[in-house]
Coordinates of C-alpha atoms and ligand atoms in Angstrom, one line a residue:
Chain A
M23 CA 13.6 0.4 -11.5
K24 CA 10.9 2.8 -12.6
Q25 CA 11.3 6.5 -13.3
V26 CA 8.5 8.6 -11.7
P27 CA 7.6 12.2 -11.1
D28 CA 9.2 13.5 -7.9
W29 CA 6.8 12.5 -5.1
D30 CA 8.4 14.8 -2.5
I31 CA 6.7 18.0 -3.6
P32 CA 4.1 19.9 -1.5
P33 CA 0.6 18.5 -2.2
A34 CA -0.4 22.0 -3.2
S35 CA 1.9 21.9 -6.3
F36 CA 0.5 18.5 -7.5
K37 CA -1.4 19.0 -10.8
V38 CA -3.1 16.7 -13.2
D39 CA -4.0 17.3 -16.9
E40 CA -7.4 15.7 -17.0
A41 CA -7.4 15.6 -20.8
T42 CA -4.3 13.6 -21.2
K43 CA -4.8 11.8 -17.8
K44 CA -1.2 12.6 -16.9
V45 CA 0.5 14.4 -14.0
V46 CA 2.0 17.8 -14.8
P47 CA 5.3 17.9 -13.0
P48 CA 6.0 21.3 -11.4
P49 CA 8.6 23.2 -13.5
G50 CA 12.2 22.6 -12.6
V51 CA 11.4 19.4 -10.7
A52 CA 13.3 16.4 -12.1
A53 CA 11.8 12.9 -12.4
V54 CA 13.3 10.4 -9.9
A55 CA 13.7 6.7 -9.3
S56 CA 10.7 5.2 -7.5
Q57 CA 11.7 5.1 -3.9
F58 CA 11.1 1.4 -3.2
D59 CA 13.0 0.4 -6.4
E60 CA 16.2 2.0 -5.0
I61 CA 15.6 -0.1 -1.9
A62 CA 15.3 -3.1 -4.1
V63 CA 18.7 -2.3 -5.6
E64 CA 20.0 -2.0 -2.0
A65 CA 18.6 -5.5 -1.3
A66 CA 20.5 -6.8 -4.4
M67 CA 23.7 -5.1 -3.3
R68 CA 23.5 -6.7 0.1
I69 CA 23.3 -10.1 -1.6
K70 CA 26.3 -9.1 -3.8
D71 CA 28.2 -7.9 -0.7
A72 CA 27.9 -11.4 0.7
D73 CA 28.9 -13.1 -2.5
N74 CA 30.7 -11.0 -5.1
S75 CA 30.2 -13.5 -7.9
V76 CA 26.5 -12.4 -8.0
K77 CA 25.7 -10.4 -11.1
V78 CA 23.1 -7.7 -10.7
T79 CA 21.2 -6.3 -13.7
V80 CA 19.0 -3.2 -13.5
I81 CA 16.0 -3.2 -15.8
S82 CA 13.8 -0.2 -16.5
L83 CA 10.8 0.2 -18.8
G84 CA 10.1 3.8 -19.7
A85 CA 11.1 6.9 -21.6
P86 CA 14.7 7.4 -22.8
T87 CA 15.2 9.5 -19.7
A88 CA 14.8 6.4 -17.5
R89 CA 18.4 5.8 -18.4
E90 CA 19.1 8.1 -15.5
V91 CA 17.6 5.8 -12.9
I92 CA 19.4 2.8 -14.4
K93 CA 22.7 4.8 -14.0
K94 CA 21.8 5.4 -10.4
G95 CA 21.5 1.6 -9.9
L96 CA 24.8 1.1 -11.7
A97 CA 26.4 3.7 -9.4
M98 CA 25.1 1.8 -6.4
G99 CA 27.0 -1.2 -7.7
A100 CA 24.9 -3.0 -10.2
D101 CA 26.9 -4.6 -13.1
E102 CA 24.8 -3.8 -16.1
G103 CA 21.6 -2.1 -17.2
V104 CA 18.8 -2.7 -19.7
L105 CA 16.5 0.1 -20.8
I106 CA 13.3 -1.1 -22.5
S107 CA 12.0 1.8 -24.5
D108 CA 10.1 2.6 -27.6
D109 CA 7.0 4.5 -28.6
S110 CA 4.8 1.4 -28.8
L111 CA 5.5 0.9 -25.0
N112 CA 3.9 4.1 -23.7
N113 CA 0.8 4.1 -21.6
L114 CA 0.7 0.3 -20.9
D115 CA -1.5 -1.1 -18.2
S116 CA 0.0 -3.0 -15.4
S117 CA -0.3 -6.5 -16.9
A118 CA 1.3 -5.3 -20.1
V119 CA 4.1 -3.8 -18.1
A120 CA 4.6 -7.1 -16.4
T121 CA 4.5 -8.9 -19.8
V122 CA 7.3 -6.6 -21.1
L123 CA 9.4 -7.0 -18.0
S124 CA 9.0 -10.8 -17.8
S125 CA 9.9 -11.1 -21.5
A126 CA 13.1 -9.1 -20.7
I127 CA 13.9 -11.4 -17.7
K128 CA 13.4 -14.4 -20.0
K129 CA 15.6 -12.9 -22.6
L130 CA 18.4 -12.3 -20.0
G131 CA 18.1 -15.9 -19.1
D132 CA 19.6 -17.6 -16.0
V133 CA 18.0 -15.1 -13.6
D134 CA 17.8 -16.5 -10.1
L135 CA 16.2 -13.7 -8.3
V136 CA 14.0 -10.8 -9.4
L137 CA 13.7 -7.9 -6.9
T138 CA 11.1 -5.2 -7.3
G139 CA 9.8 -2.4 -5.1
R140 CA 6.7 -3.2 -3.1
Q141 CA 4.8 -0.6 -5.2
A142 CA 5.7 2.2 -7.6
V143 CA 5.3 5.6 -5.9
D144 CA 3.2 7.0 -8.8
W145 CA 0.4 4.4 -9.2
D146 CA 0.8 2.7 -5.8
Q147 CA -0.8 -0.5 -7.2
G148 CA 1.8 -2.9 -5.8
T149 CA 1.1 -5.5 -8.5
T150 CA 4.1 -5.6 -10.8
G151 CA 6.4 -8.0 -8.9
T152 CA 3.5 -10.5 -8.4
L153 CA 2.3 -10.3 -12.0
I154 CA 5.9 -11.0 -13.2
A155 CA 6.1 -14.0 -10.9
G156 CA 3.0 -15.4 -12.4
M157 CA 4.4 -14.9 -15.9
I158 CA 7.8 -16.5 -15.3
D159 CA 6.2 -19.2 -13.1
A160 CA 8.2 -18.4 -10.0
P161 CA 7.2 -18.2 -6.4
V162 CA 6.7 -14.6 -5.0
V163 CA 7.3 -13.2 -1.6
T164 CA 6.0 -9.6 -1.0
F165 CA 7.0 -6.8 1.5
A166 CA 10.5 -7.9 2.3
K167 CA 12.6 -6.1 4.9
A168 CA 15.5 -8.6 4.6
V169 CA 16.5 -10.9 1.7
A170 CA 19.2 -13.5 1.8
V171 CA 20.1 -16.2 -0.7
N172 CA 21.6 -19.6 0.4
D173 CA 21.7 -23.1 -1.1
G174 CA 19.4 -22.3 -4.0
K175 CA 16.8 -20.8 -1.7
V176 CA 15.8 -17.2 -0.9
T177 CA 14.9 -16.4 2.7
V178 CA 12.8 -13.3 3.2
E179 CA 11.7 -11.5 6.3
R180 CA 8.3 -10.1 5.5
V181 CA 7.0 -7.0 7.2
L182 CA 3.2 -6.8 7.6
P183 CA 1.2 -4.2 9.6
D184 CA 0.6 -6.6 12.5
A185 CA 3.2 -9.3 12.1
T186 CA 6.6 -10.3 10.8
E187 CA 7.2 -13.5 8.9
K188 CA 10.1 -15.5 7.7
V189 CA 9.4 -17.2 4.4
E190 CA 11.5 -19.4 2.2
A191 CA 11.2 -20.1 -1.5
P192 CA 13.3 -22.0 -4.0
L193 CA 15.1 -20.0 -6.7
P194 CA 14.2 -18.7 -9.2
A195 CA 11.9 -16.4 -7.2
V196 CA 10.5 -12.9 -7.1
V197 CA 10.7 -10.7 -4.0
T198 CA 9.1 -7.3 -3.6
V199 CA 11.0 -5.0 -1.2
S200 CA 9.6 -2.6 1.4
N201 CA 11.2 0.5 3.0
E202 CA 11.8 -1.3 6.3
L203 CA 14.8 -2.9 4.5
G204 CA 16.6 0.4 5.1
E205 CA 18.1 3.3 3.2
P206 CA 19.6 2.7 -0.2
R207 CA 23.4 3.2 -0.2
Y208 CA 24.7 6.6 -1.4
P209 CA 27.1 6.2 -4.4
K210 CA 30.5 7.9 -4.1
L211 CA 31.6 10.2 -6.9
Q212 CA 34.0 7.5 -8.1
Q213 CA 31.2 5.0 -8.4
I214 CA 29.1 7.5 -10.3
M215 CA 32.0 8.0 -12.7
A216 CA 32.5 4.3 -13.1
A217 CA 28.7 3.7 -13.7
G218 CA 29.1 5.7 -17.0
K219 CA 31.4 2.9 -18.3
K220 CA 29.2 0.0 -17.4
P221 CA 27.2 -1.8 -20.2
L222 CA 23.7 -0.3 -20.7
Q223 CA 21.7 -1.8 -23.6
T224 CA 18.4 -0.5 -25.0
W225 CA 15.8 -3.0 -26.2
A226 CA 12.6 -2.2 -28.1
A227 CA 9.3 -4.2 -28.1
A228 CA 10.5 -6.1 -31.2
D229 CA 13.7 -7.2 -29.4
L230 CA 11.4 -9.0 -27.0
G231 CA 9.1 -10.4 -29.7
L232 CA 6.2 -8.4 -28.4
D233 CA 3.5 -7.0 -30.6
A234 CA 0.3 -5.0 -30.0
P235 CA -2.0 -7.9 -29.3
A236 CA 0.4 -9.2 -26.6
L237 CA 0.2 -5.8 -24.9
A238 CA -3.5 -5.1 -25.3
P239 CA -4.9 -3.3 -22.3
K240 CA -7.0 -5.2 -19.8
L241 CA -7.5 -2.2 -17.6
T242 CA -8.3 1.2 -19.0
L243 CA -7.7 4.5 -17.2
E244 CA -11.0 6.3 -17.6
S245 CA -10.0 9.5 -15.7
L246 CA -7.4 11.0 -13.4
F247 CA -8.2 13.9 -11.2
V248 CA -7.3 15.7 -8.0
P249 CA -10.0 15.3 -5.4
V250 CA -11.5 18.5 -3.9
V251 CA -10.9 18.9 -0.2
D252 CA -13.2 21.6 1.2
T253 CA -12.5 21.4 4.9
K254 CA -11.9 24.8 6.5
V255 CA -9.8 24.6 9.5
E256 CA -10.7 26.5 12.7
I257 CA -7.5 27.6 14.3
M258 CA -7.7 28.0 18.1
E259 CA -6.8 31.5 19.2
G260 CA -5.2 32.4 22.5
D261 CA -2.3 34.3 24.0
T262 CA -0.9 31.2 25.7
P263 CA -0.8 27.5 24.9
E264 CA -3.1 27.0 27.9
E265 CA -5.7 29.3 26.3
Q266 CA -5.4 27.6 22.9
A267 CA -5.7 24.2 24.5
M268 CA -8.7 25.2 26.6
A269 CA -10.4 26.7 23.4
L270 CA -9.8 23.3 21.7
A271 CA -11.1 21.3 24.6
R272 CA -14.3 23.4 24.7
R273 CA -14.9 23.2 20.9
L274 CA -14.4 19.4 21.1
K275 CA -17.0 19.3 23.9
E276 CA -19.5 21.5 22.0
A277 CA -19.1 19.2 19.0
K278 CA -19.7 16.2 21.3
L279 CA -16.3 14.7 20.4
I280 CA -15.2 14.2 24.0
Chain B
M8 CA -21.0 -16.5 -19.4
P9 CA -19.3 -15.3 -16.2
N10 CA -21.9 -14.0 -13.8
G11 CA -22.2 -12.4 -10.4
V12 CA -19.8 -11.2 -7.8
L13 CA -17.5 -13.5 -5.8
I14 CA -16.0 -12.0 -2.6
L15 CA -13.1 -13.3 -0.5
A16 CA -14.3 -13.9 3.1
E17 CA -11.6 -13.5 5.8
V18 CA -11.8 -15.3 9.1
V19 CA -9.7 -14.8 12.2
D20 CA -10.1 -17.1 15.1
G21 CA -13.2 -18.6 13.7
E22 CA -14.9 -15.2 13.3
V23 CA -15.7 -13.4 10.0
V24 CA -13.8 -10.1 10.0
A25 CA -15.4 -6.7 9.3
I26 CA -14.1 -6.4 5.8
T27 CA -16.1 -9.5 4.7
N28 CA -19.4 -7.8 5.5
E29 CA -18.2 -4.6 3.8
L30 CA -17.4 -6.6 0.6
V31 CA -20.8 -8.3 0.7
G32 CA -22.4 -4.9 1.0
A33 CA -20.4 -3.5 -1.9
A34 CA -21.1 -6.6 -4.0
Q35 CA -24.9 -6.4 -3.4
R36 CA -25.0 -2.7 -4.2
L37 CA -23.2 -3.3 -7.5
G38 CA -26.3 -5.2 -8.7
A39 CA -24.1 -7.3 -11.0
G40 CA -25.8 -10.6 -10.3
P41 CA -25.7 -13.1 -7.4
V42 CA -23.2 -12.6 -4.7
S43 CA -21.1 -15.6 -3.5
A44 CA -18.2 -15.9 -1.2
M45 CA -14.9 -17.9 -1.0
L46 CA -13.6 -19.0 2.3
I47 CA -10.0 -20.4 2.3
G48 CA -7.9 -21.9 5.1
A49 CA -7.5 -24.8 7.4
G50 CA -10.4 -25.6 9.7
V51 CA -12.5 -22.8 8.3
E52 CA -15.5 -24.8 7.1
G53 CA -17.4 -24.1 10.3
A54 CA -17.2 -20.4 9.8
A55 CA -19.0 -20.6 6.4
A56 CA -22.3 -20.4 8.3
K57 CA -21.2 -16.9 9.6
V58 CA -20.8 -15.5 6.1
T59 CA -24.1 -13.8 5.5
G60 CA -25.9 -12.0 2.6
V61 CA -24.5 -14.4 0.0
E62 CA -26.2 -17.1 -2.1
K63 CA -23.3 -19.5 -1.8
T64 CA -20.0 -19.9 0.1
Y65 CA -17.3 -21.9 -1.7
V66 CA -14.9 -23.4 0.8
V67 CA -11.4 -24.8 0.3
D68 CA -10.5 -26.3 3.7
D69 CA -7.0 -27.9 3.6
A70 CA -4.3 -28.4 6.2
A71 CA -1.8 -27.0 3.7
L72 CA -3.6 -23.7 4.0
A73 CA -3.0 -23.3 7.8
Q74 CA -0.4 -20.5 7.0
Y75 CA -1.0 -18.0 4.3
T76 CA 1.2 -18.5 1.3
T77 CA 0.6 -16.8 -2.1
D78 CA 1.0 -20.1 -3.9
G79 CA -1.4 -22.1 -1.7
Y80 CA -4.1 -19.4 -1.5
V81 CA -3.9 -18.6 -5.2
A82 CA -4.4 -22.3 -6.1
A83 CA -7.5 -22.4 -3.8
A84 CA -8.9 -19.1 -5.1
A85 CA -8.4 -20.1 -8.7
A86 CA -10.1 -23.4 -8.1
I87 CA -13.1 -21.6 -6.7
A88 CA -13.1 -19.0 -9.4
Q89 CA -13.2 -21.8 -12.0
Q90 CA -16.2 -23.4 -10.2
A91 CA -18.1 -20.1 -9.6
D92 CA -17.3 -18.4 -12.9
P93 CA -17.9 -14.8 -11.6
A94 CA -17.8 -11.6 -13.6
I95 CA -16.3 -9.8 -10.7
I96 CA -14.0 -10.8 -7.7
L97 CA -13.7 -8.5 -4.7
L98 CA -11.0 -8.9 -2.0
G99 CA -10.2 -6.6 0.9
Q100 CA -7.1 -4.4 0.7
T101 CA -5.8 -6.3 3.7
D102 CA -2.5 -8.3 4.3
M103 CA -4.1 -11.2 2.5
G104 CA -6.0 -9.3 -0.3
R105 CA -3.1 -7.1 -1.4
D106 CA -0.9 -10.1 -1.8
L107 CA -3.4 -12.5 -3.2
A108 CA -5.3 -10.2 -5.7
P109 CA -2.5 -9.7 -8.2
A110 CA -1.4 -13.3 -8.0
L111 CA -5.0 -14.4 -8.8
A112 CA -5.2 -11.9 -11.7
S113 CA -2.0 -13.3 -13.1
K114 CA -3.3 -16.9 -12.7
L115 CA -6.6 -16.1 -14.3
G116 CA -5.1 -13.9 -17.1
T117 CA -7.1 -10.9 -16.1
A118 CA -6.6 -7.4 -14.6
V119 CA -6.6 -6.2 -11.1
A120 CA -7.3 -2.7 -9.6
M121 CA -6.0 -2.3 -6.0
D122 CA -7.3 -0.2 -3.1
T123 CA -10.7 0.7 -4.5
I124 CA -12.6 3.4 -2.5
A125 CA -15.6 3.6 -4.8
M126 CA -17.1 1.4 -7.6
E127 CA -20.0 1.2 -9.9
M128 CA -21.3 -0.7 -12.9
N129 CA -21.2 1.4 -16.1
D130 CA -22.1 -0.1 -19.5
G131 CA -22.0 -3.5 -17.9
K132 CA -18.4 -3.0 -16.8
L133 CA -16.9 -2.5 -13.4
H134 CA -15.5 0.9 -12.9
T135 CA -13.3 1.4 -9.8
T136 CA -11.9 4.6 -8.2
R137 CA -8.7 4.5 -6.3
P138 CA -6.2 6.9 -4.8
A139 CA -2.9 7.3 -6.9
Y140 CA 0.2 9.4 -6.6
G141 CA 0.5 9.0 -2.9
G142 CA -3.2 10.0 -2.4
N143 CA -2.8 13.2 -4.4
A144 CA -5.0 12.0 -7.2
R145 CA -7.9 9.7 -7.9
A146 CA -7.8 7.2 -10.8
V147 CA -10.9 5.7 -12.3
N148 CA -10.3 2.4 -14.1
S149 CA -12.5 0.1 -16.2
F150 CA -12.0 -3.6 -17.0
S151 CA -12.0 -5.1 -20.4
T152 CA -11.4 -8.7 -19.3
E153 CA -13.3 -11.0 -16.9
P154 CA -13.3 -11.7 -14.1
A155 CA -12.6 -8.1 -13.1
I156 CA -10.6 -8.3 -9.9
A157 CA -10.5 -5.5 -7.3
T158 CA -9.3 -5.0 -3.8
V159 CA -11.4 -2.7 -1.6
R160 CA -10.1 -0.4 1.1
P161 CA -11.4 -1.3 4.5
K162 CA -14.1 1.0 5.9
S163 CA -14.7 2.5 2.5
Q164 CA -17.9 0.5 2.0
D165 CA -21.0 0.1 4.2
A166 CA -21.2 -3.4 5.6
I167 CA -24.4 -5.5 5.3
E168 CA -26.1 -6.2 8.5
G169 CA -27.7 -9.6 9.2
G170 CA -28.9 -11.6 6.3
A171 CA -28.9 -15.4 5.8
A172 CA -25.9 -17.6 5.2
G173 CA -25.7 -19.2 1.8
A174 CA -25.4 -22.8 0.8
V175 CA -21.9 -24.2 1.4
E176 CA -20.1 -25.9 -1.4
K177 CA -16.8 -27.6 -0.8
V178 CA -14.1 -27.2 -3.5
S179 CA -10.9 -29.1 -3.6
A180 CA -7.7 -27.6 -4.9
D181 CA -4.3 -29.1 -5.8
M182 CA -1.8 -28.0 -3.2
S183 CA 1.2 -29.9 -4.7
G184 CA 2.5 -26.7 -6.4
V185 CA 3.0 -24.8 -3.2
R186 CA 6.7 -23.7 -3.3
T187 CA 6.9 -21.1 -0.4
N188 CA 7.2 -22.1 3.2
V189 CA 6.5 -19.9 6.2
V190 CA 9.2 -20.8 8.7
D191 CA 8.2 -18.4 11.4
R192 CA 5.5 -15.8 12.2
Q193 CA 5.5 -13.3 15.1
E194 CA 2.4 -11.2 15.8
A195 CA 3.1 -7.6 16.8
S196 CA 1.9 -7.3 20.4
A197 CA -0.9 -4.9 20.4
A198 CA -1.6 -3.2 23.8
G199 CA -4.9 -1.5 24.4
V200 CA -7.4 -0.5 21.6
R201 CA -6.6 -1.8 18.1
L202 CA -5.6 1.2 15.9
E203 CA -8.0 0.3 13.1
D204 CA -11.0 0.0 15.4
A205 CA -10.3 3.0 17.7
S206 CA -12.7 5.9 17.7
V207 CA -9.9 8.2 18.7
V208 CA -6.4 8.1 17.3
V209 CA -3.6 10.3 18.5
S210 CA -0.6 10.2 16.1
G211 CA 2.9 11.7 16.5
G212 CA 5.3 12.7 13.8
R213 CA 9.0 13.3 13.3
G214 CA 8.5 16.9 14.7
L215 CA 8.3 15.3 18.2
G216 CA 12.1 15.0 17.9
S217 CA 12.6 11.9 20.0
P218 CA 10.8 8.6 21.0
E219 CA 10.6 9.9 24.6
N220 CA 8.3 12.7 23.5
F221 CA 5.7 10.1 22.6
A222 CA 4.9 10.0 26.3
G223 CA 2.6 13.0 25.8
I224 CA 1.0 11.3 22.8
E225 CA 0.4 8.2 24.9
E226 CA -1.1 10.2 27.8
L227 CA -3.4 12.1 25.5
A228 CA -4.5 8.9 23.9
K229 CA -5.2 7.4 27.3
V230 CA -7.2 10.4 28.5
L231 CA -9.4 10.1 25.3
G232 CA -9.6 6.3 25.4
G233 CA -7.9 6.2 22.0
A234 CA -5.0 4.4 20.3
V235 CA -1.5 5.7 19.4
G236 CA -0.4 6.1 15.7
C237 CA 2.6 7.5 14.0
S238 CA 3.9 8.7 10.6
R239 CA 6.3 6.6 8.5
A240 CA 9.2 9.0 9.3
V241 CA 8.8 7.9 12.9
A242 CA 8.5 4.2 12.2
D243 CA 11.5 4.4 9.8
L244 CA 13.5 6.0 12.6
G245 CA 12.5 3.1 14.9
W246 CA 10.8 5.4 17.4
R247 CA 7.6 3.4 17.2
P248 CA 6.6 0.0 15.8
V249 CA 5.5 -0.4 12.2
A250 CA 2.2 -1.6 13.6
E251 CA 1.4 2.0 14.6
Q252 CA 2.2 3.5 11.2
V253 CA -0.7 5.3 9.6
G254 CA -0.7 5.9 5.8
L255 CA -0.4 4.6 2.3
T256 CA 2.0 1.9 3.3
G257 CA 0.8 1.7 6.9
K258 CA -2.7 1.3 8.3
V259 CA -5.9 3.0 7.1
V260 CA -7.8 4.4 10.0
S261 CA -11.2 6.3 10.1
P262 CA -11.8 7.3 13.7
T263 CA -14.2 9.9 14.9
V264 CA -11.3 12.0 16.1
Y265 CA -7.7 11.9 14.6
I266 CA -5.2 14.1 16.3
A267 CA -2.0 14.7 14.4
V268 CA 0.8 16.1 16.5
A269 CA 4.0 17.4 14.7
I270 CA 3.0 15.6 11.5
S271 CA 3.4 17.6 8.3
G272 CA 0.5 15.9 6.5
A273 CA 2.3 14.5 3.4
S274 CA -0.2 13.1 1.0
Q275 CA 1.0 9.5 1.8
H276 CA 0.2 10.0 5.4
M277 CA -3.2 11.6 4.7
A278 CA -3.9 8.5 2.5
G279 CA -4.3 6.6 5.8
C280 CA -6.3 9.1 7.8
S281 CA -8.3 11.3 5.5
G282 CA -11.3 9.2 6.1
S283 CA -11.3 10.4 9.8
K284 CA -14.5 12.3 10.7
N285 CA -12.6 15.1 12.5
I286 CA -8.9 15.8 12.0
I287 CA -7.2 17.9 14.7
A288 CA -3.8 19.3 13.9
I289 CA -1.1 20.5 16.3
N290 CA 1.9 21.9 14.4
K291 CA 4.2 24.8 14.9
D292 CA 4.1 25.6 11.1
A293 CA 0.9 27.4 10.2
D294 CA 1.5 26.5 6.6
A295 CA 1.8 22.7 7.2
N296 CA -0.4 20.7 4.8
I297 CA -2.1 19.0 7.7
F298 CA -4.1 22.2 8.4
K299 CA -5.7 21.9 4.9
A300 CA -7.4 18.7 5.9
A301 CA -8.1 19.5 9.6
R302 CA -11.3 20.7 11.2
F303 CA -9.6 22.2 14.3
G304 CA -6.0 23.3 14.7
I305 CA -3.5 24.7 17.1
V306 CA -0.5 26.5 15.7
G307 CA 2.2 26.0 18.4
D308 CA 5.0 24.0 19.8
F309 CA 3.9 20.6 21.0
K310 CA 6.2 21.0 24.0
T311 CA 3.9 23.5 25.6
V312 CA 0.6 22.7 23.7
M313 CA 0.5 19.0 24.6
P314 CA 0.7 19.3 28.4
A315 CA -1.8 22.1 28.3
L316 CA -4.2 20.1 26.1
I317 CA -4.0 17.1 28.4
D318 CA -4.9 19.3 31.3
A319 CA -7.7 21.1 29.5
I320 CA -9.3 17.9 28.3
K321 CA -9.2 16.5 31.8
K322 CA -10.8 19.7 33.2
V323 CA -13.5 19.8 30.5
K324 CA -14.3 16.1 31.0
D325 CA -14.5 16.6 34.8
E326 CA -17.1 19.3 34.3
G327 CA -19.3 16.5 33.0
Ligands
FAD13 C1 5.5 5.6 -1.6 C2 5.5 6.3 -0.2 C3 4.8 5.8 0.8 C4 4.7 6.5 2.0 N1 3.9 6.0 3.0 C5 3.7 6.7 4.1 C6 2.8 6.2 5.1 O1 2.2 5.2 5.1 N2 2.7 7.0 6.2 C7 3.4 8.2 6.4 O2 3.2 8.8 7.4 N3 4.3 8.6 5.5 C8 4.5 7.9 4.4 N4 5.4 8.3 3.4 C9 6.3 9.4 3.8 C10 5.7 10.8 3.7 O3 5.9 11.2 2.4 C11 6.4 11.8 4.7 O4 7.8 11.7 4.5 C12 6.1 11.4 6.1 O5 4.7 11.3 6.4 C13 6.6 12.6 7.0 O6 6.4 12.3 8.3 P1 6.2 13.5 9.4 O7 5.1 14.4 9.0 O8 6.2 12.9 10.7 O9 7.6 14.3 9.3 P2 8.1 15.6 8.7 O10 7.7 15.8 7.3 O11 9.5 15.8 9.1 O12 7.2 16.7 9.5 C14 7.4 17.1 10.8 C15 6.3 18.1 11.2 O13 6.5 18.4 12.5 C16 6.3 19.8 12.7 N5 7.1 20.2 13.9 C17 8.4 20.2 14.1 N6 8.7 20.6 15.4 C18 7.6 20.8 16.0 C19 7.2 21.2 17.3 N7 8.2 21.5 18.2 N8 5.9 21.4 17.6 C20 5.0 21.2 16.7 N9 5.2 20.8 15.4 C21 6.5 20.6 15.1 C22 6.9 20.4 11.5 O14 6.4 21.7 11.3 C23 6.5 19.4 10.4 O15 5.2 19.8 9.9 C24 5.5 7.6 2.2 C25 6.3 8.1 1.2 C26 6.3 7.5 0.0 C27 7.2 8.0 -1.1

């Protein structure tokens, strides 16, 4: 689960500091869990609903505040959390992020299924799950809208823009989860209280045996900026909807668009 | 020394799809050495002659590749990459490309940048520009490993026209490591014009209030000879199929006319339609974000505006 700036803000209040190449969150707006990651936890909980012996671990790589998103996962019903955080792990590129996460998965050991969001809602790259799969040498299935585990196999319904697919893979496997899976469950107050008592460890790069060369960037962020939109909208005037509609139809005709 | 640009050609029903020619165009304009293509699938060898503007097309044609699987296609693409030794690999940001690109990057131990909308060579390195933060920002990345792998957003690049096909070189890849199995595949039934190819798209949002109110959207689309789209809020509610969703996690469209009805214009929606030549917004909220990107707008309730607009367009069309 990744902690990200709240995406649900009006585009007009979205700002970037071009010098630091970072987003400036509007004051008073708290960071949140990346939307698809909560849905990935939901996918895990549905597997656990079917077989309560399944153990679910939530991992987050990020600032100490990412503890909050792990707690959200624990409140949804996950069993334990791992926060990977230290100053040497800031500003990593996506392959370094996958290196850290796959090292953590290896350290946990005995992981049958890795679930991630289809993409993080900040960078929208959609590569982390697949990169992890490569690093732990597991098959990957992307864009899941349903995930079930049976007889050492994961069965995934994939949602694609023009098709749906049913794909099977042997465990251990990696599955990336899409919003079509459905809403993440809403923790009850009792569960939120109980989450505070669940185990939550913090690991640093050294705990994973990772040093600077292992995390050297392959992709460099050269710049981050807000694109300028200079369209000026022409609002159709009129006293009635009919007049407004006719004004639009005539403008479309003038502009040779109809 | 890695050299040149390798592009992933995509073929549907024996025909090379548009993104392939866009990738060749982009690769040629980079001026980063010879351009070659990879063609992967079962029974695809014949289509190699239709991949034009390239010096060579590497083909892995194997019955095990009849269905797309990440494992199978990454094995084939990696075998070709080894043979061709390119400095840059470009794929489309398509169903196949967005799944295959990161897997290939992982296999080749290199980096990948997704959903590129602009690219250039700078100091001998590939620089790509992509939307980030739901389309609110643009990120420029450069690569420090080779091959640099990038996926390219459909319709963001001018396609090559014509040109000769390259030499065909068959490559064999080991398919024994394929672990995933596609047990079933259902195509979404598309009626009428394909959303991505339509020159007019009429999209409805959550503000329509019910699936029944899409009747007006459908009628307007019909009058204009266009296709129907929707926002994710609508697809999530199950009012319309995912196949009609426009946006960051839906389809990217760039029609001549995009009409957004009762859509707020969240950045993630705009990520899929901001390439439209003319956006027309109908929304009862004069402050809705959609008006910031629109050329024409009507502030009003769709319930009265839509029937009036359908009539007005019919009238104006009849005037000839
Ligand atoms: C990572 C991520 C990916 C996403 N991907 C996509 C995507 O691909 N596509 C997408 O669309 N969204 C996407 N979203 C969701 C997006 O942020 C918005 O939530 C969504 O686009 C809102 O849909 P909407 O505009 O239809 O609904 P709303 O935001 O509910 O807006 C409804 C609009 O209708 C107007 N309205 C209401 N009643 C009337 C009326 N009677 N007459 C006229 N106007 C009326 C309102 O003024 C309002 O502007 C994504 C979100 C995230 C976080």
